[in-house]
Amino acid sequence: MDPVAPTLSAVPGPSRRAIGVDLGGTNARVAIVDDRGQVSRLTRVRTDSRPTVVDLILDLVAEVRESGTTDLGVGVPGQVSGDGQRVMSAGFLNLAGTDLAGKLAERTGLRVVLDNDGRAALTAELAVGAASGARSCAMLTIGTGVGGAIADRGEMLTGRGNAGQLGHLTIDPRGPVCRCGRRGCLEVFASGTSLHRMACEAGLPTPVDAFALLDSAAAGESAARAVVARWAASLRAGVDIITALVDPELVLFGGGLGEAAARAVGLAPPGSSWYSTRTAPAALGDTAGVVGAALIALSA
Ligand SMILES: [Zn+2]
């Protein structure tokens, strides 16, 4: 089976456990996760707290590893080869071209599978979270960047390996330049980095507390209202494009800002009934990535 296309039916029988790692642009998380999505020993550290990403993951694995552990799943913020072994590009992390799975397998003796972090998060939400029972679901993970994934009929949409890069949907072709080289991607308007930048430009307090910002906007504070309106409009534009493209039952917002983003998008109604779909916060919050990475490893 294609290791990047786990299905619910592929989640194996009881009592298996794997290590899940979620590499974010700012924080990395590790946990032991069983095949029912139960999490233990969840640990979070800053991604830049070790000299290299390999050192970081090795330290995280050593922190939680139990005797008998055989599998390690790692979610990375970028493109992963179809066999789940190499990082093709990793956005905020300098991992392009790295045989990350091979290096980690050699140093740990574990069976290692990589996947995109957005797909890992949606895998977890489908299995044990807010998308459980949904036939189709898209997910936007709002953190340092914007990740994404799409599932249809319980299976992850993979295309040639990298379908679902929803942070790079074009919202404004004349907008700011994105990391990917194009202009006006969803990520340059909707990520936590972008929200911070917009708040700075508006003279609002930083670092941004997204819920405080939403509350200020609801109370009528004009600078907060303007920033929230821009954020909400970009999120809505992303949801509208996703709906036009794949018409999912549900669009989930995950990542560190997922809950706030789900609240913000409710402030910007769809442009027309063509784009009407349900939006909701992810149920697993920012643990979805570690849970999904481990479930993918167990089902590979
Ligand atoms: Zn882009």
Tab-separated table of C-alpha atoms in Angstrom, residues 21-292:
chain	number	residue	atom	x	y	z
A	21	VAL	CA	6.728	13.447	15.524
A	22	ASP	CA	5.236	16.663	14.152
A	23	LEU	CA	7.836	19.111	12.868
A	24	GLY	CA	6.386	22.602	12.812
A	25	GLY	CA	8.044	25.801	11.696
A	26	THR	CA	8.194	26.983	15.325
A	27	ASN	CA	7.556	23.953	17.564
A	28	ALA	CA	8.143	20.222	17.263
A	29	ARG	CA	6.010	17.681	19.097
A	30	VAL	CA	6.562	14.038	19.918
A	31	ALA	CA	4.333	11.421	21.554
A	32	ILE	CA	3.628	7.745	21.823
A	33	VAL	CA	0.355	7.035	20.039
A	34	ASP	CA	-1.598	3.806	19.901
A	35	ASP	CA	-3.688	2.594	16.984
A	36	ARG	CA	-6.828	4.116	18.526
A	37	GLY	CA	-5.190	7.532	18.619
A	38	GLN	CA	-4.565	7.574	22.376
A	39	VAL	CA	-1.637	9.851	23.169
A	40	SER	CA	0.923	9.526	25.936
A	41	ARG	CA	4.187	11.265	26.802
A	42	LEU	CA	3.373	14.272	24.622
A	43	THR	CA	6.355	16.619	24.590
A	44	ARG	CA	6.833	19.913	22.788
A	45	VAL	CA	10.111	21.749	22.115
A	46	ARG	CA	11.141	24.628	19.898
A	47	THR	CA	12.186	23.454	16.444
A	48	ASP	CA	15.332	25.596	16.588
A	49	SER	CA	16.413	24.149	19.954
A	50	ARG	CA	18.884	21.688	18.341
A	51	PRO	CA	21.612	22.279	15.723
A	52	THR	CA	19.898	20.146	13.071
A	53	VAL	CA	16.479	18.634	12.461
A	54	VAL	CA	17.985	15.132	12.629
A	55	ASP	CA	19.463	15.917	16.078
A	56	LEU	CA	16.111	17.314	17.138
A	57	ILE	CA	14.151	14.225	16.086
A	58	LEU	CA	16.719	11.846	17.600
A	59	ASP	CA	16.459	13.665	20.943
A	60	LEU	CA	12.659	13.639	20.802
A	61	VAL	CA	12.574	9.922	19.993
A	62	ALA	CA	15.001	9.132	22.821
A	63	GLU	CA	12.774	11.094	25.194
A	64	VAL	CA	9.680	8.920	24.676
A	65	ARG	CA	10.896	5.628	23.224
A	66	GLU	CA	9.643	2.466	24.927
A	67	SER	CA	11.059	-1.026	24.656
A	68	GLY	CA	9.458	-2.863	21.766
A	69	THR	CA	8.783	0.300	19.729
A	70	THR	CA	9.366	-0.405	16.036
A	71	ASP	CA	7.702	2.429	14.134
A	72	LEU	CA	8.292	6.158	13.808
A	73	GLY	CA	6.096	8.517	11.788
A	74	VAL	CA	7.260	12.079	11.086
A	75	GLY	CA	5.083	14.882	9.731
A	76	VAL	CA	7.085	17.568	7.918
A	77	PRO	CA	5.920	21.003	6.727
A	78	GLY	CA	6.462	20.457	3.020
A	79	GLN	CA	6.603	17.987	0.188
A	80	VAL	CA	7.544	14.357	0.775
A	81	SER	CA	8.430	11.727	-1.829
A	82	GLY	CA	5.705	9.249	-2.727
A	83	ASP	CA	7.482	6.452	-0.845
A	84	GLY	CA	7.476	8.462	2.402
A	85	GLN	CA	11.263	8.483	2.646
A	86	ARG	CA	12.666	11.767	1.336
A	87	VAL	CA	11.834	15.415	1.928
A	88	MET	CA	11.434	17.204	-1.409
A	89	SER	CA	10.962	20.680	0.072
A	90	ALA	CA	10.239	21.721	3.614
A	91	GLY	CA	9.249	25.333	3.601
A	92	PHE	CA	10.547	26.823	6.823
A	93	LEU	CA	13.031	23.977	7.417
A	94	ASN	CA	16.128	23.409	5.309
A	95	LEU	CA	15.525	19.757	4.471
A	96	ALA	CA	15.127	19.763	0.688
A	97	GLY	CA	16.521	16.598	-0.882
A	98	THR	CA	17.273	15.038	2.491
A	99	ASP	CA	16.974	11.275	2.933
A	100	LEU	CA	15.475	12.032	6.319
A	101	ALA	CA	13.801	8.649	6.795
A	102	GLY	CA	17.014	6.808	5.884
A	103	LYS	CA	19.106	8.852	8.321
A	104	LEU	CA	16.607	8.388	11.135
A	105	ALA	CA	16.226	4.657	10.460
A	106	GLU	CA	19.987	4.202	10.508
A	107	ARG	CA	20.395	6.036	13.820
A	108	THR	CA	17.347	4.608	15.634
A	109	GLY	CA	16.799	1.155	14.121
A	110	LEU	CA	13.130	2.097	13.725
A	111	ARG	CA	10.982	1.755	10.621
A	112	VAL	CA	10.461	5.368	9.566
A	113	VAL	CA	7.736	6.900	7.403
A	114	LEU	CA	7.476	10.589	6.529
A	115	ASP	CA	4.408	12.440	5.378
A	116	ASN	CA	3.263	15.988	4.871
A	117	ASP	CA	2.120	17.553	8.160
A	118	GLY	CA	-1.260	18.631	6.827
A	119	ARG	CA	-2.018	15.100	5.661
A	120	ALA	CA	-0.888	13.764	9.025
A	121	ALA	CA	-3.273	16.116	10.818
A	122	LEU	CA	-6.219	15.212	8.591
A	123	THR	CA	-5.439	11.485	8.969
A	124	ALA	CA	-5.850	11.920	12.726
A	125	GLU	CA	-9.034	13.985	12.442
A	126	LEU	CA	-10.559	11.375	10.115
A	127	ALA	CA	-9.624	8.525	12.405
A	128	VAL	CA	-10.476	9.921	15.830
A	129	GLY	CA	-11.326	13.613	15.489
A	130	ALA	CA	-13.741	16.122	14.010
A	131	ALA	CA	-13.862	14.466	10.571
A	132	SER	CA	-14.727	11.030	11.925
A	133	GLY	CA	-17.564	9.680	9.783
A	134	ALA	CA	-17.206	12.362	7.091
A	135	ARG	CA	-17.086	11.066	3.520
A	136	SER	CA	-15.123	14.081	2.365
A	137	CYS	CA	-13.139	16.657	4.281
A	138	ALA	CA	-10.510	19.299	3.642
A	139	MET	CA	-8.254	20.689	6.310
A	140	LEU	CA	-6.277	23.902	6.648
A	141	THR	CA	-3.579	23.932	9.317
A	142	ILE	CA	-2.893	27.496	10.406
A	143	GLY	CA	0.446	27.958	12.139
A	144	THR	CA	3.784	29.470	11.144
A	145	GLY	CA	2.659	28.651	7.599
A	146	VAL	CA	-0.545	27.205	6.157
A	147	GLY	CA	-0.716	23.489	5.437
A	148	GLY	CA	-3.541	21.473	4.076
A	149	ALA	CA	-4.948	18.178	2.969
A	150	ILE	CA	-8.028	16.768	1.269
A	151	ALA	CA	-9.698	13.422	1.853
A	152	ASP	CA	-12.480	11.913	-0.228
A	153	ARG	CA	-14.364	8.708	0.551
A	154	GLY	CA	-12.053	8.109	3.505
A	155	GLU	CA	-8.885	8.264	1.417
A	156	MET	CA	-6.282	10.977	1.294
A	157	LEU	CA	-6.006	12.759	-2.046
A	158	THR	CA	-2.337	12.382	-3.025
A	159	GLY	CA	-2.140	13.060	-6.775
A	160	ARG	CA	1.450	12.435	-7.818
A	161	GLY	CA	2.405	12.620	-4.160
A	162	ASN	CA	1.814	16.204	-3.144
A	163	ALA	CA	-1.841	17.042	-3.644
A	164	GLY	CA	-3.409	19.301	-1.051
A	165	GLN	CA	-0.830	22.111	-0.764
A	166	LEU	CA	-3.682	24.395	0.208
A	167	GLY	CA	-1.454	27.124	1.652
A	168	HIS	CA	-0.473	27.868	-1.942
A	169	LEU	CA	-3.922	28.507	-3.367
A	170	THR	CA	-3.765	31.909	-5.064
A	171	ILE	CA	-5.887	34.439	-3.214
A	172	ASP	CA	-4.541	37.578	-4.916
A	173	PRO	CA	-2.244	37.258	-7.975
A	174	ARG	CA	-0.858	40.740	-7.215
A	175	GLY	CA	-0.305	40.041	-3.510
A	176	PRO	CA	2.999	39.663	-1.639
A	177	VAL	CA	5.585	37.111	-2.780
A	178	CYS	CA	5.267	33.700	-1.134
A	179	ARG	CA	8.025	31.241	-0.167
A	180	CYS	CA	6.973	29.129	-3.149
A	181	GLY	CA	7.942	31.938	-5.555
A	182	ARG	CA	4.424	32.947	-6.583
A	183	ARG	CA	2.388	35.908	-5.391
A	184	GLY	CA	-0.607	36.163	-3.129
A	185	CYS	CA	-0.884	32.592	-1.851
A	186	LEU	CA	-3.267	31.887	1.024
A	187	GLU	CA	-0.247	31.438	3.291
A	188	VAL	CA	0.945	35.039	2.878
A	189	PHE	CA	-2.425	36.306	4.149
A	190	ALA	CA	-3.681	33.651	6.547
A	191	SER	CA	-0.694	32.161	8.420
A	192	GLY	CA	0.232	33.063	11.972
A	193	THR	CA	3.296	34.815	10.542
A	194	SER	CA	1.042	36.942	8.338
A	195	LEU	CA	-1.404	37.703	11.134
A	196	HIS	CA	1.532	38.868	13.254
A	197	ARG	CA	2.777	41.077	10.388
A	198	MET	CA	-0.661	42.612	9.817
A	199	ALA	CA	-1.036	43.309	13.553
A	200	CYS	CA	2.408	44.986	13.635
A	201	GLU	CA	1.522	47.156	10.640
A	202	ALA	CA	-1.740	48.178	12.350
A	203	GLY	CA	0.103	49.151	15.552
A	204	LEU	CA	-1.554	46.396	17.584
A	205	PRO	CA	0.223	44.619	20.459
A	206	THR	CA	2.477	41.705	19.526
A	207	PRO	CA	3.027	38.838	19.816
A	208	VAL	CA	-0.539	38.413	18.660
A	209	ASP	CA	-3.050	36.672	20.887
A	210	ALA	CA	-5.570	35.681	18.208
A	211	PHE	CA	-8.501	35.312	20.615
A	212	ALA	CA	-7.790	38.699	22.203
A	213	LEU	CA	-7.611	40.162	18.711
A	214	LEU	CA	-10.985	38.606	17.806
A	215	ASP	CA	-12.475	39.928	21.054
A	216	SER	CA	-11.141	43.435	20.351
A	217	ALA	CA	-12.631	43.291	16.872
A	218	ALA	CA	-15.975	42.113	18.277
A	219	ALA	CA	-15.871	45.032	20.724
A	220	GLY	CA	-15.548	47.412	17.781
A	221	GLU	CA	-11.865	48.387	18.079
A	222	SER	CA	-11.154	49.669	14.572
A	223	ALA	CA	-7.543	48.497	14.033
A	224	ALA	CA	-8.397	45.007	15.309
A	225	ARG	CA	-11.519	44.921	13.156
A	226	ALA	CA	-9.501	45.772	10.054
A	227	VAL	CA	-6.889	43.078	10.732
A	228	VAL	CA	-9.499	40.439	11.561
A	229	ALA	CA	-11.512	41.368	8.455
A	230	ARG	CA	-8.460	40.840	6.228
A	231	TRP	CA	-7.589	37.564	7.942
A	232	ALA	CA	-11.166	36.310	7.744
A	233	ALA	CA	-11.513	37.314	4.087
A	234	SER	CA	-8.391	35.374	3.129
A	235	LEU	CA	-9.546	32.295	5.040
A	236	ARG	CA	-12.955	32.539	3.382
A	237	ALA	CA	-11.361	32.880	-0.064
A	238	GLY	CA	-9.405	29.692	0.656
A	239	VAL	CA	-12.538	27.825	1.750
A	240	ASP	CA	-14.428	29.046	-1.349
A	241	ILE	CA	-11.699	27.772	-3.701
A	242	ILE	CA	-11.542	24.426	-1.900
A	243	THR	CA	-15.329	24.127	-2.076
A	244	ALA	CA	-15.403	24.939	-5.792
A	245	LEU	CA	-12.667	22.365	-6.362
A	246	VAL	CA	-13.680	19.365	-4.264
A	247	ASP	CA	-17.006	20.278	-2.558
A	248	PRO	CA	-16.166	18.686	0.809
A	249	GLU	CA	-18.712	18.028	3.552
A	250	LEU	CA	-16.486	19.869	5.962
A	251	VAL	CA	-13.476	22.188	6.044
A	252	LEU	CA	-11.526	21.877	9.284
A	253	PHE	CA	-9.141	24.441	10.740
A	254	GLY	CA	-6.249	22.974	12.687
A	255	GLY	CA	-2.777	23.958	13.825
A	256	GLY	CA	-1.953	26.384	16.606
A	257	LEU	CA	-4.383	29.009	15.270
A	258	GLY	CA	-7.043	26.557	14.089
A	259	GLU	CA	-9.695	27.397	16.645
A	260	ALA	CA	-9.258	31.145	16.181
A	261	ALA	CA	-9.297	30.735	12.389
A	262	ALA	CA	-12.541	28.748	12.556
A	263	ARG	CA	-14.070	31.611	14.533
A	264	ALA	CA	-12.667	34.230	12.137
A	265	VAL	CA	-13.949	32.559	8.964
A	266	GLY	CA	-17.455	32.692	10.436
A	267	LEU	CA	-17.186	36.492	10.239
A	268	ALA	CA	-16.830	36.340	6.446
A	269	PRO	CA	-19.805	34.527	4.931
A	270	PRO	CA	-19.418	32.639	1.640
A	271	GLY	CA	-19.676	34.733	-1.527
A	272	SER	CA	-22.677	32.732	-2.676
A	273	SER	CA	-24.512	29.480	-2.015
A	274	TRP	CA	-22.166	27.843	-4.539
A	275	TYR	CA	-19.466	27.896	-1.882
A	276	SER	CA	-21.509	26.946	1.135
A	277	THR	CA	-19.861	24.235	3.207
A	278	ARG	CA	-19.502	23.552	6.903
A	279	THR	CA	-16.385	24.904	8.631
A	280	ALA	CA	-15.230	23.811	12.076
A	281	PRO	CA	-12.187	23.733	14.344
A	282	ALA	CA	-10.188	20.512	14.429
A	283	ALA	CA	-10.975	18.367	17.461
A	284	LEU	CA	-7.418	17.321	18.243
A	285	GLY	CA	-5.949	20.824	18.264
A	286	ASP	CA	-2.235	20.898	17.696
A	287	THR	CA	-1.799	17.227	18.683
A	288	ALA	CA	-3.393	16.127	15.386
A	289	GLY	CA	-0.022	16.125	13.644
A	290	VAL	CA	1.705	13.710	16.048
A	291	VAL	CA	-1.336	11.436	16.170
A	292	GLY	CA	-1.615	11.323	12.386
